Structures are given as C-alpha cells and as structure tokens.
CSV table of C-alpha atoms in Angstrom, one decimal:
chain,number,residue,atom,x,y,z
A,3,MET,CA,148.2,-121.6,-74.8
A,4,ASP,CA,148.2,-117.9,-74.1
A,5,ASN,CA,151.4,-117.0,-75.7
A,6,ILE,CA,149.7,-115.4,-78.7
A,7,GLN,CA,147.4,-113.2,-76.6
A,8,ALA,CA,147.9,-109.7,-77.8
A,9,PRO,CA,146.7,-106.6,-75.8
A,10,LEU,CA,145.2,-105.1,-78.9
A,11,LEU,CA,144.2,-106.5,-82.3
A,12,ILE,CA,143.3,-105.0,-85.6
A,13,GLU,CA,140.3,-106.6,-87.2
A,14,VAL,CA,140.4,-106.0,-90.9
A,15,ASP,CA,137.5,-106.8,-93.2
A,16,TRP,CA,135.7,-105.5,-96.3
A,17,GLN,CA,132.7,-105.9,-98.5
A,18,SER,CA,132.4,-105.1,-102.2
A,19,THR,CA,129.5,-105.2,-104.7
A,20,LEU,CA,129.6,-105.0,-108.4
A,21,LYS,CA,128.4,-102.3,-110.7
A,22,THR,CA,125.1,-103.6,-112.3
A,23,GLY,CA,125.7,-105.6,-115.4
A,24,GLN,CA,129.4,-106.3,-114.6
A,25,SER,CA,130.6,-109.8,-113.6
A,26,ILE,CA,133.9,-108.6,-112.0
A,27,CYS,CA,134.6,-105.9,-109.5
A,28,GLY,CA,136.7,-103.0,-110.5
A,29,ASP,CA,137.6,-102.2,-106.9
A,30,SER,CA,140.3,-104.3,-105.2
A,31,VAL,CA,141.3,-104.8,-101.6
A,32,VAL,CA,144.5,-106.3,-100.4
A,33,ALA,CA,145.3,-106.8,-96.8
A,34,VAL,CA,148.7,-108.0,-95.5
A,35,LYS,CA,149.5,-108.8,-91.9
A,36,SER,CA,153.1,-109.1,-90.7
A,37,LYS,CA,153.2,-111.2,-87.5
A,38,GLU,CA,156.8,-110.3,-86.7
A,39,GLN,CA,156.3,-106.6,-86.9
A,40,GLN,CA,152.7,-106.7,-85.6
A,41,ARG,CA,151.8,-104.6,-88.6
A,42,TYR,CA,148.8,-104.5,-90.9
A,43,VAL,CA,148.7,-103.0,-94.4
A,44,LEU,CA,145.4,-102.5,-96.1
A,45,VAL,CA,145.0,-101.1,-99.6
A,46,VAL,CA,141.7,-100.2,-101.3
A,47,SER,CA,142.0,-99.4,-105.0
A,48,ASP,CA,139.4,-98.3,-107.6
A,49,GLY,CA,140.4,-98.9,-111.2
A,50,LEU,CA,139.6,-96.6,-114.1
A,51,GLY,CA,136.3,-97.6,-115.7
A,52,SER,CA,134.6,-100.9,-114.7
A,53,GLY,CA,134.8,-104.6,-115.3
A,54,VAL,CA,137.9,-106.5,-116.3
A,55,LYS,CA,140.0,-103.5,-117.2
A,56,ALA,CA,139.3,-101.7,-113.9
A,57,SER,CA,139.8,-104.9,-112.0
A,58,ILE,CA,143.3,-105.4,-113.5
A,59,LEU,CA,144.3,-101.8,-112.8
A,60,SER,CA,143.1,-101.9,-109.2
A,61,GLN,CA,144.4,-105.3,-108.5
A,62,MET,CA,147.9,-104.4,-109.8
A,63,THR,CA,147.8,-101.1,-107.8
A,64,ALA,CA,146.6,-102.7,-104.6
A,65,THR,CA,149.0,-105.6,-104.8
A,66,MET,CA,152.0,-103.4,-105.6
A,67,ALA,CA,151.1,-100.8,-103.0
A,68,ALA,CA,150.8,-103.5,-100.3
A,69,LYS,CA,154.1,-105.1,-101.2
A,70,PHE,CA,156.0,-101.8,-101.4
A,71,VAL,CA,154.6,-100.3,-98.2
A,72,SER,CA,155.2,-103.6,-96.3
A,73,SER,CA,158.8,-103.7,-97.5
A,74,ASP,CA,159.3,-100.0,-96.4
A,75,MET,CA,160.2,-98.8,-99.9
A,76,GLU,CA,160.4,-95.0,-100.1
A,77,LEU,CA,156.9,-93.7,-101.0
A,78,PRO,CA,157.7,-91.5,-104.0
A,79,VAL,CA,159.8,-94.3,-105.6
A,80,SER,CA,157.1,-96.9,-105.0
A,81,LEU,CA,154.4,-94.6,-106.4
A,82,GLY,CA,156.5,-94.1,-109.6
A,83,VAL,CA,157.0,-97.8,-110.1
A,84,MET,CA,153.3,-98.4,-109.7
A,85,MET,CA,152.5,-95.8,-112.3
A,86,ASP,CA,155.0,-97.1,-114.8
A,87,ALA,CA,153.7,-100.7,-114.4
A,88,LEU,CA,150.0,-100.0,-115.0
A,89,PRO,CA,148.8,-100.8,-118.6
A,90,VAL,CA,147.5,-97.7,-120.4
A,91,CYS,CA,143.7,-97.6,-121.3
A,92,GLN,CA,143.3,-97.6,-125.1
A,93,VAL,CA,140.2,-95.4,-124.8
A,94,ARG,CA,141.4,-92.7,-122.5
A,95,LYS,CA,145.1,-93.0,-123.1
A,96,ILE,CA,145.8,-92.9,-119.4
A,97,SER,CA,146.5,-95.5,-116.7
A,98,TYR,CA,144.8,-94.9,-113.5
A,99,ALA,CA,143.6,-96.5,-110.3
A,100,THR,CA,142.9,-94.6,-107.1
A,101,PHE,CA,144.1,-96.0,-103.8
A,102,THR,CA,144.0,-95.6,-100.1
A,103,ILE,CA,146.8,-97.3,-98.2
A,104,VAL,CA,146.5,-97.8,-94.4
A,105,ASP,CA,149.8,-98.8,-92.7
A,106,SER,CA,149.2,-99.6,-89.1
A,107,THR,CA,151.0,-101.2,-86.2
A,108,LEU,CA,149.5,-102.6,-83.0
A,109,ASP,CA,151.1,-99.9,-80.9
A,110,GLY,CA,148.7,-97.5,-82.8
A,111,GLU,CA,151.2,-95.7,-85.1
A,112,THR,CA,149.3,-95.3,-88.3
A,113,ARG,CA,149.9,-93.8,-91.7
A,114,VAL,CA,147.3,-93.3,-94.4
A,115,ILE,CA,148.3,-92.5,-98.0
A,116,GLU,CA,145.4,-91.5,-100.2
A,117,MET,CA,145.0,-90.7,-103.9
A,118,GLY,CA,141.7,-90.2,-105.5
A,119,ASN,CA,139.4,-92.2,-103.1
A,120,PRO,CA,136.9,-90.5,-100.8
A,121,PRO,CA,138.8,-89.4,-97.6
A,122,PHE,CA,139.0,-92.2,-94.9
A,123,LEU,CA,136.9,-91.9,-91.8
A,124,LEU,CA,138.3,-92.4,-88.3
A,125,ILE,CA,135.6,-93.0,-85.7
A,126,ARG,CA,136.4,-92.6,-82.1
A,127,ASN,CA,134.0,-92.5,-79.2
A,128,HIS,CA,130.9,-92.0,-81.4
A,129,ALA,CA,132.5,-89.1,-83.4
A,130,VAL,CA,134.5,-88.7,-86.5
A,131,VAL,CA,138.0,-87.5,-85.8
A,132,ARG,CA,139.7,-85.2,-88.3
A,133,ASN,CA,143.5,-85.4,-88.6
A,134,ASP,CA,146.0,-83.0,-90.1
A,135,SER,CA,147.5,-84.3,-93.4
A,136,ARG,CA,150.2,-83.2,-95.8
A,137,GLN,CA,150.4,-83.5,-99.6
A,138,ILE,CA,153.2,-85.0,-101.4
A,139,SER,CA,154.1,-85.3,-105.1
A,140,SER,CA,155.6,-88.0,-107.2
A,141,PRO,CA,157.1,-87.7,-110.6
A,142,GLY,CA,155.0,-90.6,-111.8
A,143,TRP,CA,151.8,-89.1,-110.5
A,144,SER,CA,152.2,-85.5,-111.6
A,145,GLY,CA,149.0,-83.6,-111.3
A,146,ARG,CA,147.6,-86.0,-108.8
A,147,LYS,CA,147.0,-85.1,-105.2
A,148,ILE,CA,148.6,-87.6,-102.8
A,149,THR,CA,147.7,-87.1,-99.2
A,150,VAL,CA,149.6,-88.5,-96.3
A,151,THR,CA,148.1,-88.6,-92.8
A,152,ASN,CA,150.1,-89.7,-89.7
A,153,MET,CA,148.2,-90.4,-86.5
A,154,LYS,CA,148.0,-92.4,-83.4
A,155,ILE,CA,145.2,-94.9,-83.2
A,156,GLU,CA,143.5,-95.6,-79.9
A,157,PRO,CA,141.8,-98.8,-78.7
A,158,GLY,CA,138.2,-98.9,-79.9
A,159,ASP,CA,138.9,-96.8,-83.0
A,160,ARG,CA,137.5,-97.8,-86.4
A,161,LEU,CA,139.1,-96.6,-89.6
A,162,VAL,CA,136.7,-96.8,-92.6
A,163,VAL,CA,137.8,-96.7,-96.2
A,164,LEU,CA,135.3,-96.2,-99.0
A,165,SER,CA,135.3,-96.3,-102.8
A,166,ASP,CA,133.4,-93.6,-104.6
A,167,GLY,CA,130.7,-96.0,-105.5
A,168,ILE,CA,129.6,-95.7,-101.9
A,169,THR,CA,129.8,-92.0,-101.5
A,170,GLN,CA,128.2,-91.4,-104.9
A,171,ALA,CA,125.4,-93.9,-104.4
A,172,GLY,CA,122.1,-92.4,-105.6
A,173,LEU,CA,123.8,-89.5,-107.4
A,174,GLY,CA,121.4,-87.7,-109.7
A,175,SER,CA,118.4,-89.5,-108.4
A,176,VAL,CA,115.3,-87.6,-107.3
A,177,ALA,CA,115.6,-88.7,-103.7
A,178,CYS,CA,119.3,-88.1,-103.3
A,179,LYS,CA,120.5,-85.6,-106.0
A,180,LEU,CA,124.0,-85.3,-104.6
A,181,GLY,CA,124.4,-88.9,-103.7
A,182,TRP,CA,124.9,-90.4,-100.3
A,183,ARG,CA,128.2,-88.5,-99.9
A,184,SER,CA,130.9,-89.1,-97.2
A,185,LYS,CA,128.7,-87.1,-94.8
A,186,GLY,CA,125.7,-89.4,-95.3
A,187,CYS,CA,127.9,-92.4,-94.7
A,188,GLU,CA,129.5,-90.8,-91.6
A,189,ASP,CA,126.0,-90.0,-90.1
A,190,TYR,CA,124.9,-93.6,-90.8
A,191,LEU,CA,128.0,-95.1,-89.2
A,192,LEU,CA,127.7,-93.0,-86.1
A,193,SER,CA,124.0,-93.8,-85.7
A,194,ARG,CA,124.6,-97.6,-86.2
A,195,LEU,CA,127.5,-97.5,-83.7
A,196,GLN,CA,125.3,-95.7,-81.2
A,197,GLN,CA,122.8,-98.5,-81.5
A,198,SER,CA,125.3,-101.3,-81.6
A,199,PRO,CA,128.7,-100.3,-80.2
A,200,ASP,CA,130.2,-103.7,-80.7
A,201,LEU,CA,129.7,-104.0,-84.5
A,202,SER,CA,132.6,-105.9,-86.0
A,203,ALA,CA,134.6,-104.7,-89.0
A,204,ARG,CA,132.8,-107.3,-91.1
A,205,GLN,CA,129.4,-106.2,-90.0
A,206,ILE,CA,130.1,-102.5,-90.6
A,207,ALA,CA,131.5,-103.1,-94.1
A,208,SER,CA,128.5,-105.2,-95.0
A,209,GLU,CA,126.0,-102.8,-93.6
A,210,VAL,CA,127.5,-99.8,-95.3
A,211,VAL,CA,127.5,-101.5,-98.7
A,212,LYS,CA,123.9,-102.6,-98.2
A,213,LYS,CA,122.8,-99.2,-97.1
A,214,ALA,CA,124.5,-97.5,-100.1
A,215,ILE,CA,122.6,-99.8,-102.5
A,216,THR,CA,119.3,-98.6,-101.1
A,217,PHE,CA,120.1,-95.1,-102.4
A,218,GLU,CA,120.5,-96.3,-106.0
A,219,PRO,CA,117.3,-96.2,-108.1
A,220,GLY,CA,116.0,-99.7,-108.4
A,221,PHE,CA,118.7,-100.9,-106.0
A,222,LEU,CA,121.0,-101.2,-109.0
A,223,PRO,CA,124.5,-100.0,-108.2
A,224,HIS,CA,125.8,-97.5,-110.8
A,225,ASP,CA,129.4,-98.2,-109.8
A,226,ASP,CA,131.5,-100.8,-108.0
A,227,MET,CA,131.1,-100.3,-104.2
A,228,THR,CA,133.7,-101.1,-101.5
A,229,CYS,CA,133.8,-100.5,-97.8
A,230,ALA,CA,136.9,-101.7,-95.9
A,231,VAL,CA,137.1,-101.4,-92.1
A,232,MET,CA,140.0,-101.7,-89.6
A,233,TYR,CA,138.8,-102.0,-86.1
A,234,TYR,CA,141.3,-101.7,-83.3
A,235,ARG,CA,140.1,-103.6,-80.3
A,236,LYS,CA,140.7,-106.4,-77.8
A,237,PRO,CA,140.8,-109.8,-79.5
A,238,ARG,CA,137.8,-112.1,-79.5
A,239,GLU,CA,138.7,-115.7,-78.6
A,240,LEU,CA,137.2,-119.0,-79.7
A,241,MET,CA,138.0,-122.6,-78.8
A,242,LEU,CA,137.1,-125.3,-81.2
A,243,MET,CA,137.5,-128.8,-79.7
A,244,THR,CA,137.4,-131.9,-81.9
A,245,GLY,CA,138.3,-135.5,-81.4
A,246,PRO,CA,138.8,-137.6,-78.2
A,247,PRO,CA,142.2,-137.4,-76.6
A,248,PHE,CA,144.5,-140.3,-77.6
A,249,ARG,CA,144.5,-141.6,-74.0
A,250,ASP,CA,141.4,-142.0,-72.0
A,251,SER,CA,143.2,-140.7,-69.0
A,252,LYS,CA,143.4,-137.3,-70.6
A,253,ASP,CA,139.6,-136.9,-70.9
A,254,LYS,CA,139.3,-134.9,-67.7
A,255,GLU,CA,142.1,-132.5,-68.8
A,256,TRP,CA,140.3,-132.0,-72.1
A,257,ALA,CA,137.0,-131.2,-70.4
A,258,ASN,CA,138.7,-128.8,-67.9
A,259,ARG,CA,140.4,-127.0,-70.7
A,260,LEU,CA,137.1,-126.3,-72.4
A,261,TYR,CA,135.3,-125.5,-69.1
A,262,ASN,CA,137.9,-123.0,-68.0
A,263,PHE,CA,138.1,-121.2,-71.4
A,264,SER,CA,136.5,-117.8,-71.2
A,265,GLY,CA,135.7,-117.2,-74.9
A,266,ARG,CA,133.3,-118.8,-77.3
A,267,LYS,CA,133.2,-122.7,-77.3
A,268,ILE,CA,132.5,-125.1,-80.1
A,269,VAL,CA,132.7,-128.9,-80.0
A,270,CYS,CA,132.8,-130.9,-83.2
A,271,GLY,CA,132.3,-134.6,-82.9
A,272,GLY,CA,129.8,-137.0,-81.3
A,273,THR,CA,132.3,-139.0,-79.2
A,274,THR,CA,134.1,-135.8,-78.2
A,275,ALA,CA,130.8,-134.3,-77.1
A,276,ASN,CA,129.8,-137.4,-75.2
A,277,ILE,CA,133.2,-137.4,-73.3
A,278,LEU,CA,132.8,-133.8,-72.4
A,279,ALA,CA,129.2,-134.2,-71.3
A,280,ARG,CA,130.2,-137.1,-69.1
A,281,GLU,CA,133.2,-135.2,-67.6
A,282,LEU,CA,131.2,-132.0,-67.1
A,283,GLY,CA,128.0,-133.6,-66.0
A,284,ALA,CA,126.1,-131.9,-68.8
A,285,GLU,CA,123.3,-133.2,-71.0
A,286,ILE,CA,123.4,-133.2,-74.9
A,287,LYS,CA,120.3,-132.6,-76.9
A,288,THR,CA,120.5,-133.5,-80.5
A,289,GLY,CA,118.3,-132.5,-83.5
A,290,LEU,CA,117.1,-135.3,-85.6
A,291,LYS,CA,116.7,-133.6,-89.0
A,292,PRO,CA,119.9,-133.1,-91.0
A,293,VAL,CA,120.3,-129.6,-92.3
A,294,GLY,CA,122.1,-128.8,-95.5
A,295,GLY,CA,123.2,-132.4,-95.9
A,296,LEU,CA,124.9,-132.6,-92.5
A,297,PRO,CA,123.8,-133.9,-89.1
A,298,ALA,CA,121.9,-131.3,-87.1
A,299,MET,CA,123.4,-129.3,-84.4
A,300,SER,CA,123.2,-130.2,-80.7
A,301,SER,CA,123.0,-128.2,-77.6
A,302,MET,CA,125.0,-128.7,-74.4
A,303,GLU,CA,125.1,-126.5,-71.3
A,304,GLY,CA,128.3,-124.5,-71.1
A,305,VAL,CA,129.1,-125.0,-74.8
A,306,ASP,CA,127.9,-122.5,-77.5
A,307,LEU,CA,127.7,-125.0,-80.3
A,308,VAL,CA,127.9,-128.8,-80.7
A,309,THR,CA,128.1,-130.4,-84.1
A,310,GLU,CA,129.1,-133.7,-85.8
A,311,GLY,CA,132.8,-133.9,-86.4
A,312,ILE,CA,134.6,-134.9,-89.7
A,313,LEU,CA,131.8,-134.2,-92.2
A,314,THR,CA,131.1,-130.9,-90.7
A,315,LEU,CA,134.7,-129.8,-90.4
A,316,THR,CA,135.3,-130.9,-94.0
A,317,ARG,CA,132.4,-128.7,-95.1
A,318,VAL,CA,133.8,-125.8,-92.9
A,319,VAL,CA,137.1,-126.0,-94.9
A,320,THR,CA,135.2,-126.0,-98.2
A,321,LEU,CA,133.1,-123.0,-97.2
A,322,LEU,CA,136.2,-121.1,-96.0
A,323,GLU,CA,138.1,-121.9,-99.2
A,324,ASN,CA,135.3,-120.6,-101.4
A,325,ASN,CA,134.0,-117.9,-99.0
A,326,GLU,CA,130.6,-119.4,-99.2
A,327,SER,CA,127.7,-120.1,-96.9
A,328,ASP,CA,124.8,-122.6,-96.7
A,329,SER,CA,122.2,-123.7,-94.2
A,330,SER,CA,124.3,-126.4,-92.5
A,331,ALA,CA,125.9,-126.5,-89.1
A,332,ALA,CA,129.3,-125.9,-90.9
A,333,ALA,CA,128.1,-122.5,-92.0
A,334,VAL,CA,127.3,-121.6,-88.4
A,335,ILE,CA,130.9,-122.6,-87.4
A,336,VAL,CA,132.3,-120.6,-90.3
A,337,GLU,CA,130.4,-117.5,-89.1
A,338,GLU,CA,131.8,-118.0,-85.6
A,339,LEU,CA,135.3,-118.4,-86.9
A,340,LYS,CA,135.0,-115.2,-89.0
A,341,ASN,CA,133.7,-113.3,-86.0
A,342,HIS,CA,136.7,-114.2,-83.8
A,343,ASP,CA,140.3,-113.3,-83.9
A,344,ILE,CA,142.2,-115.8,-81.9
A,345,ILE,CA,141.2,-119.3,-82.5
A,346,TYR,CA,142.4,-122.2,-80.4
A,347,ILE,CA,141.9,-125.6,-82.0
A,348,CYS,CA,142.2,-128.5,-79.7
A,349,VAL,CA,142.5,-131.8,-81.6
A,350,GLY,CA,142.1,-135.1,-80.0
A,351,THR,CA,144.2,-137.6,-81.9
A,352,ARG,CA,142.4,-140.8,-81.2
A,353,VAL,CA,141.6,-142.3,-84.6
A,354,ASN,CA,138.0,-143.4,-85.2
A,355,GLU,CA,138.6,-146.9,-86.6
A,356,ALA,CA,135.2,-146.9,-88.2
A,357,HIS,CA,136.2,-144.0,-90.4
A,358,GLN,CA,139.1,-146.0,-91.8
A,359,ASP,CA,136.8,-148.5,-93.6
A,360,PRO,CA,137.7,-148.1,-97.3
A,361,THR,CA,134.0,-148.5,-98.2
A,362,LEU,CA,133.2,-145.2,-96.5
A,363,PRO,CA,133.0,-142.0,-98.5
A,364,ALA,CA,136.5,-140.4,-99.2
A,365,GLU,CA,135.5,-137.2,-97.4
A,366,LEU,CA,136.1,-138.9,-94.1
A,367,ASP,CA,139.6,-137.5,-94.1
A,368,ILE,CA,141.9,-137.8,-91.1
A,369,ARG,CA,141.1,-135.1,-88.6
A,370,ARG,CA,144.6,-133.8,-88.5
A,371,ASN,CA,144.6,-133.1,-92.3
A,372,ILE,CA,141.4,-131.2,-92.1
A,373,ILE,CA,142.6,-129.1,-89.2
A,374,LYS,CA,145.9,-128.4,-91.0
A,375,ARG,CA,144.0,-127.0,-94.0
A,376,MET,CA,141.6,-125.0,-91.8
A,377,LYS,CA,144.5,-123.4,-89.9
A,378,GLN,CA,146.2,-122.4,-93.1
A,379,LEU,CA,143.0,-120.9,-94.5
A,380,LEU,CA,142.2,-119.0,-91.3
A,381,GLU,CA,145.6,-117.5,-91.1
A,382,ASP,CA,146.3,-116.7,-94.8
A,383,LYS,CA,142.9,-115.8,-96.1
A,384,TYR,CA,141.1,-114.5,-93.0
A,385,LEU,CA,144.1,-113.1,-91.1
A,386,LYS,CA,143.3,-115.0,-87.9
A,387,GLU,CA,145.6,-116.0,-85.1
A,388,VAL,CA,145.4,-119.8,-84.9
A,389,GLU,CA,147.0,-122.1,-82.4
A,390,VAL,CA,146.5,-125.9,-82.8
A,391,ASP,CA,147.1,-128.2,-79.9
A,392,TYR,CA,147.1,-132.0,-80.1
A,393,LEU,CA,146.4,-134.3,-77.3
B,3,MET,CA,106.1,-145.7,-74.6
B,4,ILE,CA,108.7,-147.2,-76.9
B,5,THR,CA,111.9,-145.1,-77.2
B,6,VAL,CA,113.8,-145.2,-80.5
B,7,GLU,CA,117.2,-143.6,-80.3
B,8,ILE,CA,118.8,-142.9,-83.6
B,9,CYS,CA,122.5,-142.5,-83.9
B,10,MET,CA,123.6,-139.3,-85.6
B,11,GLY,CA,127.4,-140.1,-85.3
B,12,THR,CA,129.4,-139.7,-88.4
B,13,THR,CA,129.7,-143.4,-89.4
B,14,CYS,CA,126.0,-144.1,-88.9
B,15,PHE,CA,125.1,-140.9,-90.7
B,16,VAL,CA,127.1,-141.6,-93.8
B,17,LEU,CA,126.0,-145.3,-93.9
B,18,GLY,CA,122.3,-144.4,-94.0
B,19,GLY,CA,121.4,-142.8,-90.7
B,20,ASP,CA,120.3,-139.7,-92.5
B,21,SER,CA,117.4,-141.7,-94.0
B,22,PHE,CA,115.7,-141.4,-90.5
B,23,SER,CA,115.4,-137.6,-90.9
B,24,ASP,CA,111.8,-137.9,-91.9
B,25,PHE,CA,111.0,-141.0,-89.9
B,26,GLU,CA,108.6,-139.1,-87.6
B,27,GLU,CA,106.5,-138.3,-90.7
B,28,LYS,CA,106.7,-141.9,-92.0
B,29,MET,CA,105.3,-143.3,-88.7
B,30,PRO,CA,101.7,-144.5,-89.0
B,31,VAL,CA,99.1,-142.6,-87.1
B,32,GLU,CA,98.5,-145.5,-84.7
B,33,MET,CA,102.0,-145.2,-83.4
B,34,ALA,CA,101.4,-141.6,-82.3
B,35,GLY,CA,101.9,-141.2,-78.6
B,36,LYS,CA,103.3,-144.7,-78.3
B,37,VAL,CA,106.7,-144.2,-79.8
B,38,GLU,CA,109.2,-141.5,-78.9
B,39,LEU,CA,112.1,-140.6,-81.3
B,40,VAL,CA,115.4,-139.4,-79.9
B,41,ALA,CA,118.6,-138.4,-81.7
B,42,GLY,CA,121.9,-139.3,-80.2
B,43,ARG,CA,125.2,-137.6,-81.0
B,44,CYS,CA,127.0,-141.0,-81.2
B,45,LEU,CA,125.8,-144.1,-79.5
B,46,GLY,CA,129.2,-145.7,-79.5
B,47,LEU,CA,128.0,-148.9,-81.0
B,48,CYS,CA,130.4,-149.0,-84.0
B,49,ARG,CA,133.5,-149.4,-81.9
B,50,GLY,CA,135.6,-152.5,-81.8
B,51,GLY,CA,135.3,-153.3,-85.4
B,52,LYS,CA,131.5,-153.4,-85.3
B,53,PHE,CA,131.1,-150.5,-87.7
B,54,GLU,CA,129.8,-152.9,-90.4
B,55,GLY,CA,126.5,-152.8,-88.5
B,56,ALA,CA,126.0,-149.1,-88.9
B,57,PRO,CA,123.7,-147.3,-89.0
B,58,TYR,CA,122.5,-148.2,-85.5
B,59,VAL,CA,119.5,-147.4,-83.6
B,60,LYS,CA,118.5,-148.4,-80.1
B,61,ILE,CA,114.9,-149.5,-79.4
B,62,ASN,CA,114.1,-149.4,-75.7
B,63,GLY,CA,117.9,-149.6,-75.2
B,64,VAL,CA,118.4,-152.6,-77.4
B,65,PRO,CA,120.8,-152.0,-80.3
B,66,VAL,CA,119.6,-152.7,-83.8
B,67,GLY,CA,122.3,-152.8,-86.5
B,68,ASN,CA,121.9,-152.1,-90.3
B,69,ALA,CA,118.9,-150.1,-89.3
B,70,THR,CA,116.5,-148.8,-92.0
B,71,PRO,CA,113.3,-146.9,-91.5
B,72,THR,CA,111.4,-150.0,-92.9
B,73,LEU,CA,113.2,-152.4,-90.5
B,74,VAL,CA,112.6,-150.2,-87.5
B,75,LEU,CA,108.9,-149.8,-88.4
B,76,GLU,CA,108.6,-153.6,-88.7
B,77,ILE,CA,110.1,-154.0,-85.2
B,78,LEU,CA,107.9,-151.3,-83.8
B,79,HIS,CA,104.7,-152.9,-85.3
B,80,GLU,CA,105.8,-156.2,-83.8
B,81,MET,CA,106.3,-154.7,-80.4
B,82,LEU,CA,103.0,-152.9,-80.4
B,83,ARG,CA,101.2,-156.0,-81.5
B,84,SER,CA,102.7,-158.1,-78.8
B,85,GLU,CA,101.8,-155.4,-76.2
B,86,GLU,CA,98.2,-155.7,-77.3
C-alpha cells in the first residue's frame, strides 16, 4: 500500500470570487497533473472585461496554455496559437487575456511564464524570495511583456498566483487609495504563515480572497478575484475504511491495518465500526439526532471520524461532484478528503443483504460503485492520489 | 432505569429510524429519569433476512421490530405501569 508514497508533493488549490453583479467569473484556473512525469501545470488567466466574455477568453487561454505547456510545445509557437484562437472583442477590437503559467516537477524544477498578471509570489521560510527572470517576445503578442522565471523549488515553499482583482482590491477607496497591492498581500501572507505555518494551499487561497474583499467598499468586489497556491510539501495521508471484509477471518487484518496507519482515519459504516471496535477493544459513542438528513457521527478511540456507510458515502460523492457543502457528516468527510493528498480507501466487499431489498431507496447503491465514482472524482477533479484496496 | 437503544444503521435509518431523532422531546415528563435513550451504530438485527422488521430498537436488550416512536412509547408506558 505504500507504492504511491512520494517524498514530496505539490498541493494545488485556488479560490475565486465574482465581480459584484456578475454571475460568471472572468478569471479561469486550469491545473493539470501528469502522474508519469510527476509534473504539475497550473494556469491562472484573467479575461478582458468581465462576465461571459471575460470567462470565454480566460478559459480558452488557460485551457490552451495548460495543454501546450504539458505537451512541451515551444513557447513562442504556443503563445502565437493562443493569440490567434481568441475571439476579438467587438468593443475594444482586441483579444486579450492575461496569464500566469506555472510548470513544476516534483524534483523542484519550476518555470513560471507570466503575461499581464501581478507577479507571482514565492514564499520560503517566512520570507518572499525574488528570482531573476528574462523577457521573451512572441509575434502573436507583440507589445506585450512576457516574463519567464526558472527556479528550483524547495520543500516547504509556497508559490502564490494572484489576479489583479486581489492586488487592486479597495483601489480608490478612502481607506486604501492605492488598493491592497502585491505588497499588502505579501505582508498578509507572511503574517498568516507566521501564525499558522501549516496552512494548506486551499486555506491560503480562501483567506487571501476573503481578506481582499474586506478592502472593497461595502465588501463588494469591483473585479473578479482569484488566488491560486502551489504548496510543495510532504503528503498528508488519510485512510477511509468502509464495509466489512468478505470473510470474517479477515476482520483482525482489517482492524490492524487501520490501527497501524499513521495518518488520518475515517470509518464509514455501522457494521464496519462495530467489527473494528470489537477487534480493537474500543467503544463507539453514537449521536442520536440526524444532521443534514444523514445519521449522526460517532466517536471511537483511535479513529478520527466514524459515520454511517452507504448513505453518507453517496452524499460525499454528490458533494464532491458539485463542489458543495452542507451540515451533514458527509461534508465533514469531504473536508477531510480535500485536506489530504494521498487517500487509501479500504473497501470490505461483504454485501449487506438488507440493502438489496428492492423496496429500499435506490440510493443504497453497491459500495463498490460509489467508491469507484469517488476515486475518479478525487483523482480527476481534486488531483488526489487514491489507492483502493478490496478485501 | 429502562434503556432504549435505537439502531442508526443504514437499513433502520432509511426505513424509519430517523423518526426517533426527536424522541427525547416527545417523551412525557413522567418518563424523565426513568428512561435512557442510546443510539447504536448498527444493532445487527436485520441480518439473515430479518430486514423486514427494520427499524429496530432494543428495550432493555429485547429487540422490537417495525419500531415507531408511538409503539415504543406504548411499550414504555406499559413497562412503567407494571413496575408501579
């Protein structure tokens, strides 16, 4: 089970908020992970204007940039193709979307290509590190300044990419005439990391956007805001155990596997929890009141979270699919899954015959189907390493 | 003290076990201090084809099938009366 343990991992996450009055974000973020090359490509693009038009420009730019960079296409060529492909704005007669491309491998070799966005921030040991960069030109982007920075990333580094909605937050207001600026964001990040050195990429992105909004008069963003973060660190591991083993004789093995796991532990399923409690000599305490339409969570010594099985896991998949949250135990599991990088799912394959009764609600799906969907979502949408083991 | 253990396993929950969520509030005042409510992760009573009896509760360790708050209250009243 430890064949996918990597010495270093890049956690990639981002947060965006809309310009007030818009219903679609003009900033786009695309992240691509190549397992084979142990390579991550992140693109943040800000489209000209706002709303649908900006969104189309930025999405096209981000998607093309991610594809071209991932396929090692020559930079000037790919930039030219991107420029030619973008639709031209009827108002301004130009086509334009800024971008920041981060191309990074697990050995730390990193290249950042920037055009028009606020400069990226590299935070190392509670300080911002400045790197030498060079400028290149592309026939398709004449007059535009394209900056390329090559550097070596070290474990613990955080690379932060911002859209100008963040750095210009509060611009022109009485309290903050020049806006928050990159410097303001830098100072905020350093101070937050001083207080909480383990902040995840997701937490940082979310906090930066929330903080930027506070500079806007009336807390109403005047532009789309995006903060994307790449955090180079040791992976966080989580084990989710669900379902009793097919053979009773394997119960002990199941329990030992959970007991000996050093990361975060979640158990989903009443019978599973009972088996583990019996084998580990632990007591389960269960809440009586359902929360958010699902059975309440339980507590058990040595396990971080115990929940009901199928209904909760089905809700987990729905929440992951729609990137939503609620008050149920499923939302707590989703939060845990998002906060970890390597997820081991141990699936007991004994079928609960009661669930096969055709009169029961259809959401009592077969455990294996739910887990299959969950694995796919975690890998494709949330860029997690997932290993599923059946017993 | 009478102990009522309510099964919060999946089958019992979807077949009506969730109706016990406000059972404590439904209990009459005279039962206060005489009845203890406990939630169980899965009481294992629906195995072996007995799932038609879900939702289950156990009252002083005795399984009660097709349990509803009304039925359980009736049983509790009966038990308390016979104790008197």
